[in-house]
Every structure is written in structure tokens, then in C-alpha cells.
Coordinates of C-alpha atoms and ligand atoms in Angstrom, one line a residue:
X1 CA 99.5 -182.9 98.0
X2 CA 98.1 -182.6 94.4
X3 CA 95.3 -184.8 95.4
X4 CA 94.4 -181.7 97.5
X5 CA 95.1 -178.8 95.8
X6 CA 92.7 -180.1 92.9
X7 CA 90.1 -181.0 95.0
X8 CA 86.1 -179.2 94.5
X9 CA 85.8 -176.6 97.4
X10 CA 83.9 -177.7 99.9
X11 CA 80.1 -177.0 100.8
X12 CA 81.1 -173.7 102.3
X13 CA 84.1 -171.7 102.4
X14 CA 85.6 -170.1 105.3
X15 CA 84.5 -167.0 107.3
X16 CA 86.5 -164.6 106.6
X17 CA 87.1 -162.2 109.9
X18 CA 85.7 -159.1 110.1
X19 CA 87.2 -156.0 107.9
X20 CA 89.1 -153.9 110.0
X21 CA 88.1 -150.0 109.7
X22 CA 89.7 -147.0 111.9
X23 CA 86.1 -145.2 111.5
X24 CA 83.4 -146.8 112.7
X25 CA 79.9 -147.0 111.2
X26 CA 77.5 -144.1 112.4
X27 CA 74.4 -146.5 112.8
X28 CA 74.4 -149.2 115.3
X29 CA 75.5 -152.8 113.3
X30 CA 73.0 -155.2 113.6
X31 CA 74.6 -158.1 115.3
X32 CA 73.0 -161.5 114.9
X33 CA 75.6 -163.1 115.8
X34 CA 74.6 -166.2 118.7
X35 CA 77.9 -166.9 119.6
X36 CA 81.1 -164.9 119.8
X37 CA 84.9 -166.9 119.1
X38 CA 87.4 -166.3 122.2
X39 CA 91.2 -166.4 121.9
X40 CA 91.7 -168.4 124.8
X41 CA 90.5 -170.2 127.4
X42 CA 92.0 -167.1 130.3
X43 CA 90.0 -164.6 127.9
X44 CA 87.1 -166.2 128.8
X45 CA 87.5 -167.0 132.7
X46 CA 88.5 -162.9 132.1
X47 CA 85.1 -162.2 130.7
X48 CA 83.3 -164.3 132.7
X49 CA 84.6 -163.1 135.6
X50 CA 84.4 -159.8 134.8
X51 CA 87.8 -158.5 134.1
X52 CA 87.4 -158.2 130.6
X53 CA 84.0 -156.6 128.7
X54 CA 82.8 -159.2 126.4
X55 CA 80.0 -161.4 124.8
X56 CA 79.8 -164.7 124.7
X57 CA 76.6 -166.2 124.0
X58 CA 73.3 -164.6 122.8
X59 CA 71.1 -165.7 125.1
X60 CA 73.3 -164.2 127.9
X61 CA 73.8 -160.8 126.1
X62 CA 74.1 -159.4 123.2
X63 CA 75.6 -155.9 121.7
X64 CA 72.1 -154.9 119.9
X65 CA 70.5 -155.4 123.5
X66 CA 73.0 -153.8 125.6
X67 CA 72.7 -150.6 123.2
X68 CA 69.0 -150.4 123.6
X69 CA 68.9 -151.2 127.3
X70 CA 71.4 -148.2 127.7
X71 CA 68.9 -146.0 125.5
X72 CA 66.2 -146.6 127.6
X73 CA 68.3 -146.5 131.3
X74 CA 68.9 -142.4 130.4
X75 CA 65.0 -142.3 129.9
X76 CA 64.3 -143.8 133.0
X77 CA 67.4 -142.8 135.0
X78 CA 68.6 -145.9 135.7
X79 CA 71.6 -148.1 135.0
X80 CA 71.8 -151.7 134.3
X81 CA 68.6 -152.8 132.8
X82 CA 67.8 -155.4 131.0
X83 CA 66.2 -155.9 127.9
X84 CA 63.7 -158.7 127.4
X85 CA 62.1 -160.8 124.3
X86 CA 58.7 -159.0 125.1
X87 CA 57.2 -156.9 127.5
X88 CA 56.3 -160.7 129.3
X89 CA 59.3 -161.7 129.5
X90 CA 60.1 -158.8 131.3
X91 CA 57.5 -159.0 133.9
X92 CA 58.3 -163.0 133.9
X93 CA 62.0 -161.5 134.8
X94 CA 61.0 -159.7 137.9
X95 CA 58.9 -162.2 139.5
X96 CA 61.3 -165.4 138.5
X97 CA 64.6 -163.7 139.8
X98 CA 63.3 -162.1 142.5
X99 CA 60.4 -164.3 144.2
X100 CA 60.4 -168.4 145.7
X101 CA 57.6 -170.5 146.9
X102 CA 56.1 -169.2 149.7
X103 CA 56.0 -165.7 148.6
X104 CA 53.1 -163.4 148.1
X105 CA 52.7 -160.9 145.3
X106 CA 49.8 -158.4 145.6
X107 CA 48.8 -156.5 142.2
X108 CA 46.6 -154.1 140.8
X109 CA 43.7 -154.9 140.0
X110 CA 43.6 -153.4 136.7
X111 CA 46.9 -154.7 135.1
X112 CA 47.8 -155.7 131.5
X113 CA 45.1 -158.5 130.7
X114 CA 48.3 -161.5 130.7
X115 CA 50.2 -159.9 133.9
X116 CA 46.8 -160.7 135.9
X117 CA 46.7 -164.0 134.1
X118 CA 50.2 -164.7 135.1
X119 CA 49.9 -163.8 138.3
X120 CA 46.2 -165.4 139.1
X121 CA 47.0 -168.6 137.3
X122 CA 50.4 -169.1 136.7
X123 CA 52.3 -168.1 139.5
X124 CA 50.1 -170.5 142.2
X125 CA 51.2 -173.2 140.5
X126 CA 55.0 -172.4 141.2
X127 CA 53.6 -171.8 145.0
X128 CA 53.8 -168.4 145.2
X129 CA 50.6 -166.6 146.0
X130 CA 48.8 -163.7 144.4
X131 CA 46.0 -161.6 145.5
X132 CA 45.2 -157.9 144.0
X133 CA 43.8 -154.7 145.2
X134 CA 42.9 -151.3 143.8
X135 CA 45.9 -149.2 142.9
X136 CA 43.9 -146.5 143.3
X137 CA 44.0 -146.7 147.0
X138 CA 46.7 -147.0 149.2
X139 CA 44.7 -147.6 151.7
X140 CA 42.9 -150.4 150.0
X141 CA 46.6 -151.5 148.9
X142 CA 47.6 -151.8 152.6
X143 CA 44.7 -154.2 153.8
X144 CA 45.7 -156.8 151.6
X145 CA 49.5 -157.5 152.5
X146 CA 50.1 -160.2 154.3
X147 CA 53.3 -160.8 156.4
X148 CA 54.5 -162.9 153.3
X149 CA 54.2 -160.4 150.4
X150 CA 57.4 -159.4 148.6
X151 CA 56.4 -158.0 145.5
X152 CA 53.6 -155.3 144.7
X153 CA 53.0 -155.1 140.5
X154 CA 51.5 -152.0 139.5
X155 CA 50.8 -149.9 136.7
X156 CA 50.7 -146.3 136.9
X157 CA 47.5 -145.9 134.6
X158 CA 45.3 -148.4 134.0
X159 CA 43.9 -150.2 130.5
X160 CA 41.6 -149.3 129.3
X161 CA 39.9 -147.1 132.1
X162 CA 43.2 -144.8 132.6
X163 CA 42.5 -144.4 136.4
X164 CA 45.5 -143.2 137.9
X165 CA 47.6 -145.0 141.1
X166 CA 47.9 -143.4 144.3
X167 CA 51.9 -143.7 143.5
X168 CA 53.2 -142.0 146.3
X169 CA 51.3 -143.7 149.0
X170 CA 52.4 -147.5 147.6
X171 CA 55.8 -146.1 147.5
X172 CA 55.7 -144.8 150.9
X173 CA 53.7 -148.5 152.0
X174 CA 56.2 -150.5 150.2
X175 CA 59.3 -148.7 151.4
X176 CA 57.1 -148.9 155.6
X177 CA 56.6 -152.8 154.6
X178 CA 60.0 -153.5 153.1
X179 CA 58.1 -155.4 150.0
X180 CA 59.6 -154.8 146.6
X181 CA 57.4 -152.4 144.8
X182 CA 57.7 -153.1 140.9
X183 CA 56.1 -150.2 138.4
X184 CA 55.1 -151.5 134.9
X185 CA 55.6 -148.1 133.1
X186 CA 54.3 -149.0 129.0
X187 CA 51.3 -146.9 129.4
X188 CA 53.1 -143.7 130.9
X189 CA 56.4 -143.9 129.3
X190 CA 59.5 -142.0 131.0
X191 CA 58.0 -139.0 129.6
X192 CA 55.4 -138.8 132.1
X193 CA 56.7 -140.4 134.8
X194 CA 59.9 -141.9 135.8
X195 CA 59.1 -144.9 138.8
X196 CA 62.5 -145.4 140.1
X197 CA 62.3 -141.6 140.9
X198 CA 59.5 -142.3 143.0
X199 CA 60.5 -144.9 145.2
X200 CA 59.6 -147.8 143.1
X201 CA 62.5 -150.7 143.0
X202 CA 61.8 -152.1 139.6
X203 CA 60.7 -150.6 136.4
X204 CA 59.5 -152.9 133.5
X205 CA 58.4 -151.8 129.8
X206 CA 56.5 -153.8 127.2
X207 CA 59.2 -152.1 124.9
X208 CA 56.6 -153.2 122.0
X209 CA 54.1 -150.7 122.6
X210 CA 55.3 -146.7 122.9
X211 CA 59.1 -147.2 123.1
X212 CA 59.9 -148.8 119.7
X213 CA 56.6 -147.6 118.4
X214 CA 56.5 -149.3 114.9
X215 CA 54.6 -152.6 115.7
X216 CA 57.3 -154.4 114.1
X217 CA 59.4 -155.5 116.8
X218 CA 58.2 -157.4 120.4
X219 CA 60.5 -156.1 123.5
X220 CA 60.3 -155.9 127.1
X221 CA 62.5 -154.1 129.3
X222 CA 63.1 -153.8 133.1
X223 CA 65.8 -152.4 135.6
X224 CA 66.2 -152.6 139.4
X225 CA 67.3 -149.4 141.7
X226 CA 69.5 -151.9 143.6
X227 CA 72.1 -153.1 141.6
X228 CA 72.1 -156.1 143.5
X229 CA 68.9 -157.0 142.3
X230 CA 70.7 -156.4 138.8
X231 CA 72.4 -160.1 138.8
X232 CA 69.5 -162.7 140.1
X233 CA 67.3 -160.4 136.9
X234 CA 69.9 -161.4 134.2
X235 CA 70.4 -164.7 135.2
X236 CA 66.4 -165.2 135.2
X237 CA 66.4 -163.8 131.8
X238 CA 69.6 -165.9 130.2
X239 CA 68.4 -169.1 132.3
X240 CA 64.8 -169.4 131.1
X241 CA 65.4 -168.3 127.9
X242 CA 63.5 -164.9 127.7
X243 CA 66.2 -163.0 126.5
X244 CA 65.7 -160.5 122.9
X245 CA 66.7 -161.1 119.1
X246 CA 69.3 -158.6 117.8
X247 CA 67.4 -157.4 114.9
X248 CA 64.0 -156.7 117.1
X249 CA 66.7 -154.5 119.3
X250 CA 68.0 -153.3 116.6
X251 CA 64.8 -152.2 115.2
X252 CA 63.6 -150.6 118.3
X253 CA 67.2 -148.5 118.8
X254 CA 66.2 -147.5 115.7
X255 CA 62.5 -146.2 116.8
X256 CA 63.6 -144.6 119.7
X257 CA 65.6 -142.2 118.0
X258 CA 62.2 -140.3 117.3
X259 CA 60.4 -141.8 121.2
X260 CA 60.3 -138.2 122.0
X261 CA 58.9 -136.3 119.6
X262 CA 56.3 -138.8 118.7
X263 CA 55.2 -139.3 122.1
X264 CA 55.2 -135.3 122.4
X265 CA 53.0 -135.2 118.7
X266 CA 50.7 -137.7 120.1
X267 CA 49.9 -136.9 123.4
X268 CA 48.7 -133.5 122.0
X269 CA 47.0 -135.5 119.6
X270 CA 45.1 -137.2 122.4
X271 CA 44.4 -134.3 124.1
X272 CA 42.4 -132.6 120.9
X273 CA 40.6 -135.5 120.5
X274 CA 39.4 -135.9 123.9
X275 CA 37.9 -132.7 124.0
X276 CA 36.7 -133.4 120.6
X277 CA 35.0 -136.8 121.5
X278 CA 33.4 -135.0 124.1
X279 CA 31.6 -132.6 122.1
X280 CA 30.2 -135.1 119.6
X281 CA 26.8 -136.0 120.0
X282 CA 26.5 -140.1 120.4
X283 CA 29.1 -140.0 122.9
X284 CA 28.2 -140.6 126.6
X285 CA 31.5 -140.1 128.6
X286 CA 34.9 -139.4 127.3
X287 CA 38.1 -140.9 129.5
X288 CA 41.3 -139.1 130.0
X289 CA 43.6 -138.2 132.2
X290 CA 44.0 -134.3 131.1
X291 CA 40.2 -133.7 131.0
X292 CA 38.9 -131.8 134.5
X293 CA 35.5 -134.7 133.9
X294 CA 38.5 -137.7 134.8
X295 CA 38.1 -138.8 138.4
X296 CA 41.8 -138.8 138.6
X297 CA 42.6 -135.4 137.1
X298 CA 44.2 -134.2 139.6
X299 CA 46.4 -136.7 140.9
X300 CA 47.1 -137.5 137.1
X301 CA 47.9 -133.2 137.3
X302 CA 50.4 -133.6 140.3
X303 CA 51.9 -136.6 139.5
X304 CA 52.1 -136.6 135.7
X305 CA 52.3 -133.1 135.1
X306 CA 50.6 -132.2 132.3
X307 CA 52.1 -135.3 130.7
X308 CA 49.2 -136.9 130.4
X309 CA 49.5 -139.2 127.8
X310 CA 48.3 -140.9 124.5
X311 CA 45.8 -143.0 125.5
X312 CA 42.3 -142.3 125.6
X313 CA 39.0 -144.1 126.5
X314 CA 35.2 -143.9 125.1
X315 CA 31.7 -145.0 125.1
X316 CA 28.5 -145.1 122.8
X317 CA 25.3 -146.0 123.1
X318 CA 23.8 -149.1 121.4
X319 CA 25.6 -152.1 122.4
X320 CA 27.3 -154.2 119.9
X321 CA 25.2 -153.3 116.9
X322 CA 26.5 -149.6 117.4
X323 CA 30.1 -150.8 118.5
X324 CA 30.4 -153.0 114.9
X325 CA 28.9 -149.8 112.9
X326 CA 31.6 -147.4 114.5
X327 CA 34.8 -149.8 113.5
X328 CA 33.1 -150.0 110.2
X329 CA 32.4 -146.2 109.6
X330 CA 36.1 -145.5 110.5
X331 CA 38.5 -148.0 108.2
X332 CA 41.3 -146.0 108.1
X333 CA 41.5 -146.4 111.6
X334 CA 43.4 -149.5 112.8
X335 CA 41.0 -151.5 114.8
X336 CA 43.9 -153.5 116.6
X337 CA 44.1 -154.7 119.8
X338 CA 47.5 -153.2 120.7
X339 CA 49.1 -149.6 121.7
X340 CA 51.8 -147.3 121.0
X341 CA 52.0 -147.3 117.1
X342 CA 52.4 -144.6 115.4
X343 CA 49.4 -144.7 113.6
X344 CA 45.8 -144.2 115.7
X345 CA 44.6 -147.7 116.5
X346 CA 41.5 -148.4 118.4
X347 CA 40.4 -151.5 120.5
X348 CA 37.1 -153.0 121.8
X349 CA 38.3 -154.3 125.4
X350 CA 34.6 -156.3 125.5
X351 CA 35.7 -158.1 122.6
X352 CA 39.5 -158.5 123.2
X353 CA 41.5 -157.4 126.4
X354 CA 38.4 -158.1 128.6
X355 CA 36.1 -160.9 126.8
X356 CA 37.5 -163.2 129.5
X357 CA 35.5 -161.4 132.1
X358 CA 31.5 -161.7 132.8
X359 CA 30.0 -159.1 131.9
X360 CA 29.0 -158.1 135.1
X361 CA 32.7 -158.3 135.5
X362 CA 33.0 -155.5 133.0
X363 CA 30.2 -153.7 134.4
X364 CA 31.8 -153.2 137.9
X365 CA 34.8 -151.7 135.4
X366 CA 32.6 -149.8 133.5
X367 CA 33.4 -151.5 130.0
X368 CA 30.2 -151.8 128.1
X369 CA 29.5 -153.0 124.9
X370 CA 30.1 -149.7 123.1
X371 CA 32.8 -148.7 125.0
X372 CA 36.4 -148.2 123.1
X373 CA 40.2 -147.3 124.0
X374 CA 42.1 -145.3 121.0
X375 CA 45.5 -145.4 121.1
X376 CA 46.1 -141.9 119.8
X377 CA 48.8 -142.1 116.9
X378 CA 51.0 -139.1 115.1
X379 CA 48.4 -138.0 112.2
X380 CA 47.2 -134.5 111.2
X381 CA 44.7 -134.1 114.4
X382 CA 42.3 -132.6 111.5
X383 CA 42.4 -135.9 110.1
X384 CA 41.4 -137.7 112.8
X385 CA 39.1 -135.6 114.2
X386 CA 36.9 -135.8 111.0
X387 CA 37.4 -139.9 111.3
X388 CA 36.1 -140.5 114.6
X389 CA 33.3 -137.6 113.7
X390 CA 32.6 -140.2 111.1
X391 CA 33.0 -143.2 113.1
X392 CA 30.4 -142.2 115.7
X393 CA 28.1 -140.8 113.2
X394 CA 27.9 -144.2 111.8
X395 CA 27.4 -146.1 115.5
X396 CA 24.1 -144.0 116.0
X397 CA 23.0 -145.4 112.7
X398 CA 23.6 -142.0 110.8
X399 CA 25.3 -141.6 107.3
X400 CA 26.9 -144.9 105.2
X401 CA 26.1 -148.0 107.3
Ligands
LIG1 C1 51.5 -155.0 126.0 C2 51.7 -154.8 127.5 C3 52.5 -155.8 128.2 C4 53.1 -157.0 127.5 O1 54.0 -156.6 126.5 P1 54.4 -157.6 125.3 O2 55.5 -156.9 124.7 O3 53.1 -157.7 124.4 O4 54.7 -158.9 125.9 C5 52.7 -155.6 129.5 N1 52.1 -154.5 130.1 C6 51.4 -153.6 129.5 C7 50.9 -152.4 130.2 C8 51.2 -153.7 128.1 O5 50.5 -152.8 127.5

């Protein structure tokens, strides 16, 4: 028809398919892609029903995910996981697959500022109940099941005063109780400690923090020893929507390429400045793991190794004058509330992660005023020990204001 052939091209032109190439690209193609084109109607039943390997929407999976989630399943030993659009999500997975109405969950008392807020105020409304206890002690751990609890949600070191779980007497309670023992691991990292190893039955990561380690991309991550549980996880995930974006994944395959020796660079890096902190005058206690002072160095010893991580915690005097002073004598330090970058950040839990607690609230957790978590980062340790000699200088009202 010449009517045709001369008419304007429309207001976009055809996809083109996809070159073909007999190599394949050494990095991992970022994939955006939210739906995928089948050839038929059997391919798909095929896919769907498992016969055939395949994607079909994003939402329910995606290649940039898949190759993350298997990235992080060698570091953890698992198979199957899951990766989420945030270290939420994740914990949203476990207890929206896994628990109903009429369920108890019992969690640390110390957990991730918005997994106690999920589980004190969100999770009632949806009938499930929620009560914590101290990680610390099994014991303590024990008195508060009830013949309804399913889940226990723990971390292995807690924010922002790194006391350490008593991880092998939960296991052993959880495993005696038949209750699903679920291990957020962000602040330890499969470097220090593996969960499912342990006898925990989920493992969750805010892949945000120490994983992907770039602040630029917002992850979580979880994976079940039973691969039953695998199914009811990913259908929470695709069915309330809390699945990833390609390029975040993407991002983060990309930062884990280096997890290792970052994490290695760092936690020496914490380790110096500990010791370092310690020495300084101004500063009343000093808060990690792999100092003999920590009230859980040797459990952190046995169950850690000497893994004991990048996270470290620190207190002034002076109250909040003093606390203002040190952020301002140290600006090339990151004050930030988050973790796991690779530069140092440091955070003010009065004024962030805890400001929603009394302050005799933070007093029973010993979080004054001029108390601080660093979140030790990848610098020349010379560097940063001259900072922070700055920084606390400066909160005792000595040198530049
Ligand atoms: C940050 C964090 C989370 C939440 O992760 P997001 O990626 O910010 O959603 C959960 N648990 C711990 C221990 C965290 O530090």
C-alpha cells in the first residue's frame, strides 16, 4: 500500500532483539528489564512449573538478584536465598512467610531500632504477638517462650552496645522448643560468623550496610536451612511487593567483589582504634568485642574467633555540649546514622537510633549523651587515629572549638 509505505514512522520504532554473541560479557549485564517475552503459552506452564529455568516477571525474580543471592549463599553456606529490596524487607520476609495470627515471636532486646518497632507495633496489629528478652542469656531467652512462640529474631552483636548472644544456647533452646530461630547477621557478616552453621534456621542481611558496602544501593537478603521454608519466603517477597531493583543488585554484585578484603582492612582498623580510643584522655570506656575490658570478650573469642568486627562503641564526658564539639572537631568524619561504608562514619544513638527511648531507657542500656558508635571504614589507620585524637580533644573543650 503506498499510503503505507510513505507514512511518518511512528512514535517509537521497534525493539530490536537482542545481539547474539558466542562470548559472553565478563561483567554481570545489568538487567532492568520488568518483564521477560515467552514463546508460547507451554514455555511458560514449563517455567512456571519448573521444567524450564526462566524469568518472567521482576517482581517474582530477576537475573541481577539471582546472581547476588548466589554471591552471598557461598558466604553464608547456604542455597536458595533470597534477595530483598532492603534489609526490612527481608526481615518483613521471614516473619510474613513464615508466621499467622496467633503466633508468638520472642526477640532480642537489643535489635535494629525498626526490627523492634516492627515487631512491638506492627506485628500485634496483624495478631501475632511479640515479647523480647536478653540475647545475652539463654536462660533469660528460655523464660519468656510461651507454648505459642514460633520465631526467635536475634542478632548476634548488638547496636550500638556490641554485647555478644549466647548463640549456642538459643540454638540449642530453639532446636529443644522446636521454634524457628532466625539470626539477623548485618553486624557480623559471614566473616565472623556463619548462623546456619550454628543451628540457626534463617539468616537475614541488611545487604545495605557491610555487604555491598558503598551506601549507594538498599538490599536485604535472607535464606532458610530447610528448603522447604525456601517457597512460602519467595512467595512473601513477590506477593507483598518487597522484592529488589536490578541495578541496586547490580551495584551490590559489584561491591562484593572486594566484601573480603574490606571487611579484613577494616576490622583491623577497628581494632587499632579501639585500643587507641582507649588511651586517649577524655574517654571514659571504650566498647569492643576484641578488647579483654568487653564484658563479652570471651564468648565474642570462642564464638567469633578473632573475627571481631568493624564496629566499635564510645563515651565522653560532658553531655551534649561535648557530644556537638566532638562531631564538629572531626568533619572529615561522616557523622551518619548508618554502617558498613567504606569510609569511617560515626553515629550518636541518643540523637538517632535511640531518641525514641526515655532516657532512663538509655540509661539501663548505657547510652549517654556523649556516648558514640564508629563504624570503622578502610582509611590509613594513621589517619584516623589523628581524627578521633582531634575529635575528642575538641569534646573536652580543648583546641579549635
Ligand atoms: C540497617 C539494618 C537493618 C535494616 O536494613 P535496611 O537495608 O536499612 O532496611 C536491619 N538490621 C540491622 C542489624 C541493620 O543494621
Amino acid at each position: 500500500m503506498p499510503a503505507r509505505r510513505n507514512a511518518p514512522p511512528g512514535p517509537a520504532p521497534r525493539r530490536t532483539p537482542w545481539p547474539a554473541s558466542a562470548s559472553r560479557p565478563l561483567v554481570s549485564p545489568l538487567q532492568p528489564s520488568v518483564v521477560y517475552v515467552a514463546e508460547s503459552p507451554d514455555a511458560l506452564d514449563a517455567q512456571y512449573e519448573g521444567r524450564a529455568a526462566g524469568y518472567a516477571y521482576a517482581r517474582e525474580g530477576h537475573p541481577n538478584a539471582d546472581v547476588l543471592a548466589a554471591m552471598i549463599d557461598s558466604l553464608e553456606g547456604a542455597s536458595g536465598g533470597i534477595v530483598t529490596g532492603s534489609g526490612m524487607a527481608a526481615v518483613g520476609v521471614a516473619l510474613l512467610g513464615l508466621l499467622k495470627a496467633g503466633d508468638h515471636v520472642l526477640g532480642g532486646d537489643q535489635l535494629y531500632g525498626r526490627s523492634l518497632r516492627l515487631l512491638r507495633e506492627d506485628l500485634p496489629r496483624l495478631g501475632i504477638a511479640t515479647s523480647f528478652a536478653d540475647p545475652t542469656s539463654a536462660e533469660a531467652m528460655a523464660a519468656a517462650l510461651r507454648p505459642a512462640t514460633r520465631m526467635i529474631l536475634i542478632e548476634v552483636v548488638s547496636n550500638p552496645t556490641l554485647r555478644v548472644a549466647d548463640m549456642a544456647g538459643i540454638a540449642r533452646l530453639a532446636r529443644d522448643r522446636g521454634v524457628l530461630l532466625a539470626i539477623d547477621n548485618t553486624f557480623t557478616t559471614p566473616r565472623g560468623f556463619r548462623p546456619l552453621a550454628h543451628g540457626a534456621d534463617l539468616v537475614i542481611h541488611s545487604v545495605t550496610k557491610l555487604l555491598a558496602g558503598h551506601s549507594d544501593a538498599t538490599l536485604g537478603y535472607i535464606a532458610a536451612a530447610d528448603p522447604a521454608l525456601r517457597a512460602p519466603l519467595a512467595a512473601a517477597a513477590a506477593t507483598w511487593g518487597l522484592t529488589p531493583s536490578p541495578f541496586d543488585c547490580w551495584l551490590a554484585e559489584r561491591g562484593m567483589q572486594s566484601f573480603a578484603l574490606r571487611h579484613e582492612r577494616a576490622e583491623a582498623n577497628a581494632a587499632a582504634l579501639a585500643d587507641h580510643l582507649a588511651g586517649l584522655p577524655g574517654v571514659r570506656r571504650v566498647l569492643y568485642p576484641g578488647r579483654a575490658d568487653h564484658p563479652d570478650h570471651a564468648r565474642a573469642r570462642a564464638l567469633l574467633g578473632a573475627r571481631f568486627g568493624t564496629m566499635l562503641s564510645f563515651e565522653v564526658a560532658g553531655g551534649r555540649a561535648a557530644a556537638n564539639r566532638l562531631v564538629r572537631g572531626a568533619p572529615q568524619i561522616a557523622f551518619a546514622p548508618t554502617l558498613g561504608d567504606v569510609a569511617t562514619t560515626l553515629s550518636h544513638p541518643a540523637s538517632s537510633s535511640h531518641r525514641g527511648l526515655s532516657a532512663e531507657g538509655r540509661a539501663g542500656l548505657g547510652i549517654s549523651e556523649g556516648f558514640f558508635r564508629v563504624s570503622v571504614g578502610i582509611e590509613d589507620i594513621d589517619l584516623l587515629k589523628a581524627d578521633f585524637a582531634a575529635a575528642v580533644a575538641a569534646a573536652a573543650g580543648q583546641g579549635a572549638p
